[in-house]
Amino acid sequence: MIGTAAALDAVVRHATDLEDDYDDIAPTLTALAESGDAALVPRLEAAMSQFLDEQNFYGRDLIAAVLAGIQGTAALPTLLHAAARDLNDDQDSLSVEIIELLEADPEAARPIAQSFATADAPALRRVGVWAWASSPAPTRSPS
């Protein structure tokens, strides 16, 4: 596999040009998500902003998958901000990424969802309430 920086460039190019099939980029996405290369996070967040500004929900979803793989629950704020932007799509792929993070670590995810649910901006509150409602209830240890 090529280096992670070059792989990210390939993913951004793929999402921008839309010339190849998803199947062509899928192995690169998987490798990036599993790479654990936290040094990519600033570039991933910049790509996310770019795709949101361009109304490119396909690119948003690809970047969300890589961010979730690399950062885990720490990616939730970025993904929830992305979900608050209406790109006129169903957000199915993005929602799956968010729900998987909520379920993977409910103890860490619920405070993040709560902070969005109490935000000033209505769009952030909407995704925060949705995330809060979608997250599993905290487990209680027997006393």
PDB file of C-alpha atoms in Angstrom, residues 5-137:
ATOM      1  CA  ALA A   5      -0.792  10.768   2.967  1.00  0.00           C
ATOM      2  CA  ALA A   6      -0.829   9.585  -0.642  1.00  0.00           C
ATOM      3  CA  ALA A   7      -3.762   7.300   0.113  1.00  0.00           C
ATOM      4  CA  LEU A   8      -5.721  10.240   1.518  1.00  0.00           C
ATOM      5  CA  ASP A   9      -4.893  12.248  -1.599  1.00  0.00           C
ATOM      6  CA  ALA A  10      -6.290   9.377  -3.690  1.00  0.00           C
ATOM      7  CA  VAL A  11      -9.519   9.314  -1.642  1.00  0.00           C
ATOM      8  CA  VAL A  12     -10.004  13.087  -1.963  1.00  0.00           C
ATOM      9  CA  ARG A  13      -9.289  12.917  -5.701  1.00  0.00           C
ATOM     10  CA  HIS A  14     -11.748  10.029  -6.072  1.00  0.00           C
ATOM     11  CA  ALA A  15     -14.512  11.893  -4.211  1.00  0.00           C
ATOM     12  CA  THR A  16     -13.867  15.076  -6.159  1.00  0.00           C
ATOM     13  CA  ASP A  17     -13.552  13.624  -9.669  1.00  0.00           C
ATOM     14  CA  LEU A  18     -16.089  10.790  -9.299  1.00  0.00           C
ATOM     15  CA  GLU A  19     -14.388   8.952 -12.143  1.00  0.00           C
ATOM     16  CA  ASP A  20     -13.900   5.544 -10.548  1.00  0.00           C
ATOM     17  CA  ASP A  21     -16.166   3.045  -8.844  1.00  0.00           C
ATOM     18  CA  TYR A  22     -16.383   2.896  -5.053  1.00  0.00           C
ATOM     19  CA  ASP A  23     -14.969  -0.635  -5.305  1.00  0.00           C
ATOM     20  CA  ASP A  24     -11.750   0.861  -6.689  1.00  0.00           C
ATOM     21  CA  ILE A  25     -11.192   3.050  -3.614  1.00  0.00           C
ATOM     22  CA  ALA A  26     -12.681   0.757  -0.934  1.00  0.00           C
ATOM     23  CA  PRO A  27      -9.398  -1.040  -0.065  1.00  0.00           C
ATOM     24  CA  THR A  28      -7.660   2.317   0.334  1.00  0.00           C
ATOM     25  CA  LEU A  29     -10.442   3.572   2.610  1.00  0.00           C
ATOM     26  CA  THR A  30     -10.226   0.457   4.748  1.00  0.00           C
ATOM     27  CA  ALA A  31      -6.456   0.719   5.015  1.00  0.00           C
ATOM     28  CA  LEU A  32      -6.673   4.385   5.983  1.00  0.00           C
ATOM     29  CA  ALA A  33      -9.378   3.779   8.583  1.00  0.00           C
ATOM     30  CA  GLU A  34      -7.336   0.958  10.102  1.00  0.00           C
ATOM     31  CA  SER A  35      -4.025   2.827   9.893  1.00  0.00           C
ATOM     32  CA  GLY A  36      -4.388   4.666  13.184  1.00  0.00           C
ATOM     33  CA  ASP A  37      -2.457   7.550  11.610  1.00  0.00           C
ATOM     34  CA  ALA A  38      -3.638  10.420  13.819  1.00  0.00           C
ATOM     35  CA  ALA A  39      -1.303  12.774  11.943  1.00  0.00           C
ATOM     36  CA  LEU A  40      -3.884  12.692   9.131  1.00  0.00           C
ATOM     37  CA  VAL A  41      -6.674  14.149  11.291  1.00  0.00           C
ATOM     38  CA  PRO A  42      -6.063  17.835  10.382  1.00  0.00           C
ATOM     39  CA  ARG A  43      -6.043  16.954   6.671  1.00  0.00           C
ATOM     40  CA  LEU A  44      -9.144  14.798   7.101  1.00  0.00           C
ATOM     41  CA  GLU A  45     -10.956  17.631   8.879  1.00  0.00           C
ATOM     42  CA  ALA A  46      -9.923  20.037   6.102  1.00  0.00           C
ATOM     43  CA  ALA A  47     -11.222  17.587   3.493  1.00  0.00           C
ATOM     44  CA  MET A  48     -14.459  17.263   5.452  1.00  0.00           C
ATOM     45  CA  SER A  49     -14.880  21.054   5.430  1.00  0.00           C
ATOM     46  CA  GLN A  50     -14.126  21.167   1.724  1.00  0.00           C
ATOM     47  CA  PHE A  51     -16.714  18.503   0.921  1.00  0.00           C
ATOM     48  CA  LEU A  52     -19.335  20.142   3.127  1.00  0.00           C
ATOM     49  CA  ASP A  53     -18.738  23.505   1.444  1.00  0.00           C
ATOM     50  CA  GLU A  54     -18.974  21.841  -1.974  1.00  0.00           C
ATOM     51  CA  GLN A  55     -22.193  20.022  -0.965  1.00  0.00           C
ATOM     52  CA  ASN A  56     -20.393  16.735  -1.737  1.00  0.00           C
ATOM     53  CA  PHE A  57     -22.101  14.189   0.510  1.00  0.00           C
ATOM     54  CA  TYR A  58     -20.176  11.307  -1.067  1.00  0.00           C
ATOM     55  CA  GLY A  59     -16.852  12.868  -0.094  1.00  0.00           C
ATOM     56  CA  ARG A  60     -18.238  13.722   3.354  1.00  0.00           C
ATOM     57  CA  ASP A  61     -19.184  10.081   3.888  1.00  0.00           C
ATOM     58  CA  LEU A  62     -15.809   8.743   2.758  1.00  0.00           C
ATOM     59  CA  ILE A  63     -13.938  11.109   5.059  1.00  0.00           C
ATOM     60  CA  ALA A  64     -16.324  10.334   7.933  1.00  0.00           C
ATOM     61  CA  ALA A  65     -15.506   6.633   7.636  1.00  0.00           C
ATOM     62  CA  VAL A  66     -11.769   7.287   7.769  1.00  0.00           C
ATOM     63  CA  LEU A  67     -12.076   9.726  10.681  1.00  0.00           C
ATOM     64  CA  ALA A  68     -14.216   7.263  12.634  1.00  0.00           C
ATOM     65  CA  GLY A  69     -11.691   4.501  12.008  1.00  0.00           C
ATOM     66  CA  ILE A  70      -8.693   6.566  13.046  1.00  0.00           C
ATOM     67  CA  GLN A  71     -10.161   8.544  15.940  1.00  0.00           C
ATOM     68  CA  GLY A  72     -13.011   6.449  17.240  1.00  0.00           C
ATOM     69  CA  THR A  73     -15.317   8.390  19.556  1.00  0.00           C
ATOM     70  CA  ALA A  74     -13.062  11.441  19.306  1.00  0.00           C
ATOM     71  CA  ALA A  75     -14.393  11.856  15.741  1.00  0.00           C
ATOM     72  CA  LEU A  76     -17.964  12.376  16.989  1.00  0.00           C
ATOM     73  CA  PRO A  77     -17.830  16.189  17.186  1.00  0.00           C
ATOM     74  CA  THR A  78     -16.624  16.433  13.589  1.00  0.00           C
ATOM     75  CA  LEU A  79     -19.199  13.913  12.386  1.00  0.00           C
ATOM     76  CA  LEU A  80     -22.034  15.580  14.302  1.00  0.00           C
ATOM     77  CA  HIS A  81     -21.058  18.968  12.872  1.00  0.00           C
ATOM     78  CA  ALA A  82     -21.140  17.361   9.425  1.00  0.00           C
ATOM     79  CA  ALA A  83     -24.572  15.865  10.140  1.00  0.00           C
ATOM     80  CA  ALA A  84     -25.847  19.305  11.082  1.00  0.00           C
ATOM     81  CA  ARG A  85     -25.151  20.500   7.528  1.00  0.00           C
ATOM     82  CA  ASP A  86     -28.031  19.762   5.178  1.00  0.00           C
ATOM     83  CA  LEU A  87     -26.637  18.521   1.881  1.00  0.00           C
ATOM     84  CA  ASN A  88     -30.039  17.340   0.639  1.00  0.00           C
ATOM     85  CA  ASP A  89     -29.227  13.673   1.116  1.00  0.00           C
ATOM     86  CA  ASP A  90     -30.510  10.975   3.437  1.00  0.00           C
ATOM     87  CA  GLN A  91     -27.270  10.890   5.489  1.00  0.00           C
ATOM     88  CA  ASP A  92     -27.589   7.104   5.808  1.00  0.00           C
ATOM     89  CA  SER A  93     -23.856   6.388   5.599  1.00  0.00           C
ATOM     90  CA  LEU A  94     -22.948   9.238   7.933  1.00  0.00           C
ATOM     91  CA  SER A  95     -25.638   8.145  10.405  1.00  0.00           C
ATOM     92  CA  VAL A  96     -24.269   4.602  10.442  1.00  0.00           C
ATOM     93  CA  GLU A  97     -20.770   5.897  11.267  1.00  0.00           C
ATOM     94  CA  ILE A  98     -22.159   8.044  14.086  1.00  0.00           C
ATOM     95  CA  ILE A  99     -24.322   5.274  15.541  1.00  0.00           C
ATOM     96  CA  GLU A 100     -21.411   2.820  15.484  1.00  0.00           C
ATOM     97  CA  LEU A 101     -19.322   5.315  17.457  1.00  0.00           C
ATOM     98  CA  LEU A 102     -22.171   5.925  19.906  1.00  0.00           C
ATOM     99  CA  GLU A 103     -22.535   2.186  20.463  1.00  0.00           C
ATOM    100  CA  ALA A 104     -18.796   1.501  20.667  1.00  0.00           C
ATOM    101  CA  ASP A 105     -18.250   3.770  23.670  1.00  0.00           C
ATOM    102  CA  PRO A 106     -21.520   5.090  25.149  1.00  0.00           C
ATOM    103  CA  GLU A 107     -19.798   6.450  28.256  1.00  0.00           C
ATOM    104  CA  ALA A 108     -17.598   8.749  26.161  1.00  0.00           C
ATOM    105  CA  ALA A 109     -20.207   9.461  23.479  1.00  0.00           C
ATOM    106  CA  ARG A 110     -23.139  10.578  25.618  1.00  0.00           C
ATOM    107  CA  PRO A 111     -21.439  13.749  26.974  1.00  0.00           C
ATOM    108  CA  ILE A 112     -20.519  14.714  23.407  1.00  0.00           C
ATOM    109  CA  ALA A 113     -24.118  14.201  22.266  1.00  0.00           C
ATOM    110  CA  GLN A 114     -25.348  16.151  25.289  1.00  0.00           C
ATOM    111  CA  SER A 115     -23.088  19.089  24.469  1.00  0.00           C
ATOM    112  CA  PHE A 116     -24.584  19.222  20.983  1.00  0.00           C
ATOM    113  CA  ALA A 117     -28.128  18.827  22.330  1.00  0.00           C
ATOM    114  CA  THR A 118     -27.632  21.976  24.422  1.00  0.00           C
ATOM    115  CA  ALA A 119     -25.889  24.037  21.715  1.00  0.00           C
ATOM    116  CA  ASP A 120     -27.185  27.440  20.685  1.00  0.00           C
ATOM    117  CA  ALA A 121     -27.553  26.571  16.990  1.00  0.00           C
ATOM    118  CA  PRO A 122     -30.783  24.707  16.173  1.00  0.00           C
ATOM    119  CA  ALA A 123     -29.068  22.398  13.651  1.00  0.00           C
ATOM    120  CA  LEU A 124     -26.506  21.336  16.248  1.00  0.00           C
ATOM    121  CA  ARG A 125     -29.237  20.809  18.854  1.00  0.00           C
ATOM    122  CA  ARG A 126     -31.167  18.646  16.387  1.00  0.00           C
ATOM    123  CA  VAL A 127     -28.230  16.309  15.741  1.00  0.00           C
ATOM    124  CA  GLY A 128     -27.341  16.310  19.429  1.00  0.00           C
ATOM    125  CA  VAL A 129     -30.825  15.232  20.459  1.00  0.00           C
ATOM    126  CA  TRP A 130     -30.819  12.576  17.743  1.00  0.00           C
ATOM    127  CA  ALA A 131     -27.390  11.305  18.880  1.00  0.00           C
ATOM    128  CA  TRP A 132     -28.443  11.337  22.536  1.00  0.00           C
ATOM    129  CA  ALA A 133     -31.568   9.341  21.715  1.00  0.00           C
ATOM    130  CA  SER A 134     -29.574   6.939  19.523  1.00  0.00           C
ATOM    131  CA  SER A 135     -26.873   6.235  22.081  1.00  0.00           C
ATOM    132  CA  PRO A 136     -27.226   3.294  24.424  1.00  0.00           C
ATOM    133  CA  ALA A 137     -28.028   4.141  28.018  1.00  0.00           C
TER     134      ALA A 137
END
